[in-house]
Amino acid sequence: MITGETEQLLERHLQDEYDDFFGNKKKRQARRAKRKANRIAKRTVRRSQPMRVERKEKRQRFFKDLGKVYRDIGGATTIGTAIDSITGPKTVTNYDNSPIPEASDFSLDVGANKEPEEEKKGIPTVVYVLGGVVVVGVIGLAVISSQKNKQYQQYS
């Protein structure tokens, strides 16, 4: 009896149109195709609305004109050069566009004496920092290795 039931289940399970959870596979595929067709129909109606078509054409026309202007002015190289000329340093010129020579007969000063700075003597700060890093690293390694070697008490 068990063999007969098993055989019947296997036979029924191998049929293409049978599905344990969702029911008939052909009906499910038909519903899916119908929903897909409805979505496509709604999408075509939505996309064919006059205001939407007009906005799309206007946007395409704008970007086409923008691309034409971009190519006419010379592209990215020209735009980059223009930005560099605006943001870059400018030299002072006369009205006839000749550069003004620098005057050497005067100087600006805030009154401080021009004395060279004395070099500091002793151990540089970098040595202290590197030494501290090495000491902290060695201490950290010692702590980690002691934690590894520690045997934990096991409760029975």
PDB file of C-alpha atoms in Angstrom:
ATOM      1  CA  MET A   1       0.000   0.000   0.000  1.00  0.00           C
ATOM      2  CA  ILE A   2       2.818   2.387   0.834  1.00  0.00           C
ATOM      3  CA  THR A   3       4.533   1.584  -2.424  1.00  0.00           C
ATOM      4  CA  GLY A   4       1.369   2.363  -4.388  1.00  0.00           C
ATOM      5  CA  GLU A   5       0.900   5.743  -2.666  1.00  0.00           C
ATOM      6  CA  THR A   6       4.544   6.636  -3.242  1.00  0.00           C
ATOM      7  CA  GLU A   7       4.253   5.699  -6.877  1.00  0.00           C
ATOM      8  CA  GLN A   8       1.097   7.777  -7.248  1.00  0.00           C
ATOM      9  CA  LEU A   9       2.759  10.811  -5.596  1.00  0.00           C
ATOM     10  CA  LEU A  10       5.819  10.520  -7.815  1.00  0.00           C
ATOM     11  CA  GLU A  11       3.700  10.188 -10.933  1.00  0.00           C
ATOM     12  CA  ARG A  12       1.585  13.190 -10.002  1.00  0.00           C
ATOM     13  CA  HIS A  13       4.668  15.186  -9.029  1.00  0.00           C
ATOM     14  CA  LEU A  14       6.332  14.647 -12.399  1.00  0.00           C
ATOM     15  CA  GLN A  15       3.438  16.192 -14.306  1.00  0.00           C
ATOM     16  CA  ASP A  16       4.304  19.615 -15.738  1.00  0.00           C
ATOM     17  CA  GLU A  17       1.087  21.386 -14.775  1.00  0.00           C
ATOM     18  CA  TYR A  18       1.131  20.381 -11.130  1.00  0.00           C
ATOM     19  CA  ASP A  19       2.648  22.665  -8.508  1.00  0.00           C
ATOM     20  CA  ASP A  20       2.462  21.925  -4.780  1.00  0.00           C
ATOM     21  CA  PHE A  21       2.228  25.470  -3.522  1.00  0.00           C
ATOM     22  CA  PHE A  22       0.627  27.665  -6.172  1.00  0.00           C
ATOM     23  CA  GLY A  23      -1.742  25.231  -7.873  1.00  0.00           C
ATOM     24  CA  ASN A  24      -2.038  24.839 -11.603  1.00  0.00           C
ATOM     25  CA  LYS A  25       1.027  26.134 -13.445  1.00  0.00           C
ATOM     26  CA  LYS A  26      -0.814  26.939 -16.696  1.00  0.00           C
ATOM     27  CA  LYS A  27      -3.386  29.090 -14.908  1.00  0.00           C
ATOM     28  CA  ARG A  28      -0.628  30.947 -13.086  1.00  0.00           C
ATOM     29  CA  GLN A  29       1.223  31.631 -16.344  1.00  0.00           C
ATOM     30  CA  ALA A  30      -1.997  32.863 -17.971  1.00  0.00           C
ATOM     31  CA  ARG A  31      -2.650  35.283 -15.078  1.00  0.00           C
ATOM     32  CA  ARG A  32       0.939  36.523 -15.276  1.00  0.00           C
ATOM     33  CA  ALA A  33       0.667  37.132 -19.037  1.00  0.00           C
ATOM     34  CA  LYS A  34      -2.607  39.004 -18.563  1.00  0.00           C
ATOM     35  CA  ARG A  35      -1.108  41.255 -15.847  1.00  0.00           C
ATOM     36  CA  LYS A  36       1.924  41.934 -18.041  1.00  0.00           C
ATOM     37  CA  ALA A  37      -0.299  42.888 -20.992  1.00  0.00           C
ATOM     38  CA  ASN A  38      -2.309  45.241 -18.745  1.00  0.00           C
ATOM     39  CA  ARG A  39       0.877  46.904 -17.490  1.00  0.00           C
ATOM     40  CA  ILE A  40       2.165  47.391 -21.045  1.00  0.00           C
ATOM     41  CA  ALA A  41      -1.174  48.895 -22.123  1.00  0.00           C
ATOM     42  CA  LYS A  42      -1.221  51.316 -19.191  1.00  0.00           C
ATOM     43  CA  ARG A  43       2.392  52.298 -19.859  1.00  0.00           C
ATOM     44  CA  THR A  44       1.703  53.099 -23.530  1.00  0.00           C
ATOM     45  CA  VAL A  45      -1.306  55.225 -22.563  1.00  0.00           C
ATOM     46  CA  ARG A  46       0.753  57.068 -19.961  1.00  0.00           C
ATOM     47  CA  ARG A  47       3.645  57.682 -22.329  1.00  0.00           C
ATOM     48  CA  SER A  48       1.430  58.890 -25.150  1.00  0.00           C
ATOM     49  CA  GLN A  49      -0.124  61.754 -23.151  1.00  0.00           C
ATOM     50  CA  PRO A  50       0.404  65.036 -25.047  1.00  0.00           C
ATOM     51  CA  MET A  51       1.996  66.963 -22.169  1.00  0.00           C
ATOM     52  CA  ARG A  52       4.465  64.177 -21.500  1.00  0.00           C
ATOM     53  CA  VAL A  53       5.402  63.897 -25.193  1.00  0.00           C
ATOM     54  CA  GLU A  54       5.825  67.680 -25.365  1.00  0.00           C
ATOM     55  CA  ARG A  55       8.101  67.729 -22.288  1.00  0.00           C
ATOM     56  CA  LYS A  56      10.191  64.912 -23.734  1.00  0.00           C
ATOM     57  CA  GLU A  57      10.640  66.711 -27.067  1.00  0.00           C
ATOM     58  CA  LYS A  58      11.468  69.978 -25.272  1.00  0.00           C
ATOM     59  CA  ARG A  59      14.106  68.219 -23.118  1.00  0.00           C
ATOM     60  CA  GLN A  60      15.642  66.534 -26.179  1.00  0.00           C
ATOM     61  CA  ARG A  61      15.741  69.843 -28.064  1.00  0.00           C
ATOM     62  CA  PHE A  62      17.394  71.602 -25.096  1.00  0.00           C
ATOM     63  CA  PHE A  63      20.154  69.005 -24.732  1.00  0.00           C
ATOM     64  CA  LYS A  64      20.721  68.944 -28.499  1.00  0.00           C
ATOM     65  CA  ASP A  65      21.154  72.746 -28.501  1.00  0.00           C
ATOM     66  CA  LEU A  66      23.382  72.553 -25.435  1.00  0.00           C
ATOM     67  CA  GLY A  67      25.611  69.984 -27.163  1.00  0.00           C
ATOM     68  CA  LYS A  68      25.834  72.187 -30.255  1.00  0.00           C
ATOM     69  CA  VAL A  69      26.896  75.207 -28.164  1.00  0.00           C
ATOM     70  CA  TYR A  70      29.410  73.018 -26.308  1.00  0.00           C
ATOM     71  CA  ARG A  71      30.993  71.901 -29.580  1.00  0.00           C
ATOM     72  CA  ASP A  72      30.912  75.450 -31.030  1.00  0.00           C
ATOM     73  CA  ILE A  73      32.868  76.993 -28.147  1.00  0.00           C
ATOM     74  CA  GLY A  74      35.558  74.336 -28.317  1.00  0.00           C
ATOM     75  CA  GLY A  75      34.611  71.673 -25.807  1.00  0.00           C
ATOM     76  CA  ALA A  76      36.099  70.882 -22.443  1.00  0.00           C
ATOM     77  CA  THR A  77      39.566  72.216 -23.260  1.00  0.00           C
ATOM     78  CA  THR A  78      38.302  75.728 -23.919  1.00  0.00           C
ATOM     79  CA  ILE A  79      36.050  75.706 -20.871  1.00  0.00           C
ATOM     80  CA  GLY A  80      38.972  74.552 -18.676  1.00  0.00           C
ATOM     81  CA  THR A  81      41.216  77.276 -20.068  1.00  0.00           C
ATOM     82  CA  ALA A  82      38.545  79.914 -19.382  1.00  0.00           C
ATOM     83  CA  ILE A  83      38.141  78.721 -15.794  1.00  0.00           C
ATOM     84  CA  ASP A  84      41.913  78.718 -15.303  1.00  0.00           C
ATOM     85  CA  SER A  85      42.174  82.267 -16.624  1.00  0.00           C
ATOM     86  CA  ILE A  86      39.453  83.426 -14.213  1.00  0.00           C
ATOM     87  CA  THR A  87      40.792  81.661 -11.131  1.00  0.00           C
ATOM     88  CA  GLY A  88      44.505  82.008 -11.846  1.00  0.00           C
ATOM     89  CA  PRO A  89      46.704  84.839 -10.538  1.00  0.00           C
ATOM     90  CA  LYS A  90      46.741  88.050 -12.540  1.00  0.00           C
ATOM     91  CA  THR A  91      49.643  90.386 -13.149  1.00  0.00           C
ATOM     92  CA  VAL A  92      49.141  94.101 -12.704  1.00  0.00           C
ATOM     93  CA  THR A  93      49.383  95.909 -16.017  1.00  0.00           C
ATOM     94  CA  ASN A  94      49.341  99.472 -17.263  1.00  0.00           C
ATOM     95  CA  TYR A  95      46.592 100.776 -19.464  1.00  0.00           C
ATOM     96  CA  ASP A  96      48.601  99.791 -22.511  1.00  0.00           C
ATOM     97  CA  ASN A  97      48.778  96.185 -21.182  1.00  0.00           C
ATOM     98  CA  SER A  98      52.506  96.344 -20.497  1.00  0.00           C
ATOM     99  CA  PRO A  99      53.558  94.860 -17.134  1.00  0.00           C
ATOM    100  CA  ILE A 100      54.504  97.285 -14.366  1.00  0.00           C
ATOM    101  CA  PRO A 101      58.134  96.891 -13.330  1.00  0.00           C
ATOM    102  CA  GLU A 102      58.756  96.166  -9.684  1.00  0.00           C
ATOM    103  CA  ALA A 103      60.176  99.131  -7.794  1.00  0.00           C
ATOM    104  CA  SER A 104      63.402  98.413  -5.933  1.00  0.00           C
ATOM    105  CA  ASP A 105      63.798 101.731  -4.126  1.00  0.00           C
ATOM    106  CA  PHE A 106      61.384 100.961  -1.289  1.00  0.00           C
ATOM    107  CA  SER A 107      60.458  98.058   0.929  1.00  0.00           C
ATOM    108  CA  LEU A 108      57.637  97.230   3.306  1.00  0.00           C
ATOM    109  CA  ASP A 109      58.547  96.176   6.812  1.00  0.00           C
ATOM    110  CA  VAL A 110      56.699  95.821  10.110  1.00  0.00           C
ATOM    111  CA  GLY A 111      59.703  96.825  12.180  1.00  0.00           C
ATOM    112  CA  ALA A 112      61.063  93.456  13.213  1.00  0.00           C
ATOM    113  CA  ASN A 113      64.787  92.965  13.067  1.00  0.00           C
ATOM    114  CA  LYS A 114      65.992  90.464  10.534  1.00  0.00           C
ATOM    115  CA  GLU A 115      67.813  88.016  12.751  1.00  0.00           C
ATOM    116  CA  PRO A 116      68.261  84.439  11.702  1.00  0.00           C
ATOM    117  CA  GLU A 117      66.480  81.911  13.883  1.00  0.00           C
ATOM    118  CA  GLU A 118      68.679  79.912  16.142  1.00  0.00           C
ATOM    119  CA  GLU A 119      68.491  76.212  15.642  1.00  0.00           C
ATOM    120  CA  LYS A 120      67.257  74.303  18.652  1.00  0.00           C
ATOM    121  CA  LYS A 121      69.749  72.020  20.260  1.00  0.00           C
ATOM    122  CA  GLY A 122      68.899  68.658  21.729  1.00  0.00           C
ATOM    123  CA  ILE A 123      66.854  65.655  20.711  1.00  0.00           C
ATOM    124  CA  PRO A 124      64.219  66.306  18.044  1.00  0.00           C
ATOM    125  CA  THR A 125      60.555  65.709  18.860  1.00  0.00           C
ATOM    126  CA  VAL A 126      60.288  63.028  16.143  1.00  0.00           C
ATOM    127  CA  VAL A 127      62.615  60.772  18.121  1.00  0.00           C
ATOM    128  CA  TYR A 128      60.366  61.051  21.196  1.00  0.00           C
ATOM    129  CA  VAL A 129      57.261  60.226  19.157  1.00  0.00           C
ATOM    130  CA  LEU A 130      58.833  57.187  17.470  1.00  0.00           C
ATOM    131  CA  GLY A 131      60.192  55.949  20.805  1.00  0.00           C
ATOM    132  CA  GLY A 132      56.738  56.225  22.382  1.00  0.00           C
ATOM    133  CA  VAL A 133      55.175  54.266  19.529  1.00  0.00           C
ATOM    134  CA  VAL A 134      57.759  51.489  19.904  1.00  0.00           C
ATOM    135  CA  VAL A 135      57.257  51.283  23.695  1.00  0.00           C
ATOM    136  CA  VAL A 136      53.449  51.151  23.375  1.00  0.00           C
ATOM    137  CA  GLY A 137      53.761  48.470  20.670  1.00  0.00           C
ATOM    138  CA  VAL A 138      56.025  46.288  22.811  1.00  0.00           C
ATOM    139  CA  ILE A 139      53.681  46.615  25.803  1.00  0.00           C
ATOM    140  CA  GLY A 140      50.696  45.731  23.599  1.00  0.00           C
ATOM    141  CA  LEU A 141      52.429  42.619  22.256  1.00  0.00           C
ATOM    142  CA  ALA A 142      53.336  41.547  25.787  1.00  0.00           C
ATOM    143  CA  VAL A 143      49.714  41.897  26.929  1.00  0.00           C
ATOM    144  CA  ILE A 144      48.388  39.955  23.931  1.00  0.00           C
ATOM    145  CA  SER A 145      50.884  37.143  24.352  1.00  0.00           C
ATOM    146  CA  SER A 146      50.112  36.892  28.093  1.00  0.00           C
ATOM    147  CA  GLN A 147      46.397  36.629  27.284  1.00  0.00           C
ATOM    148  CA  LYS A 148      47.081  33.784  24.850  1.00  0.00           C
ATOM    149  CA  ASN A 149      49.158  31.866  27.397  1.00  0.00           C
ATOM    150  CA  LYS A 150      46.627  32.270  30.202  1.00  0.00           C
ATOM    151  CA  GLN A 151      44.724  29.059  30.918  1.00  0.00           C
ATOM    152  CA  TYR A 152      41.102  29.535  31.742  1.00  0.00           C
ATOM    153  CA  GLN A 153      39.596  27.514  34.556  1.00  0.00           C
ATOM    154  CA  GLN A 154      37.102  25.033  33.230  1.00  0.00           C
ATOM    155  CA  TYR A 155      34.060  24.116  35.228  1.00  0.00           C
ATOM    156  CA  SER A 156      32.907  20.550  35.184  1.00  0.00           C
TER     157      SER A 156
END
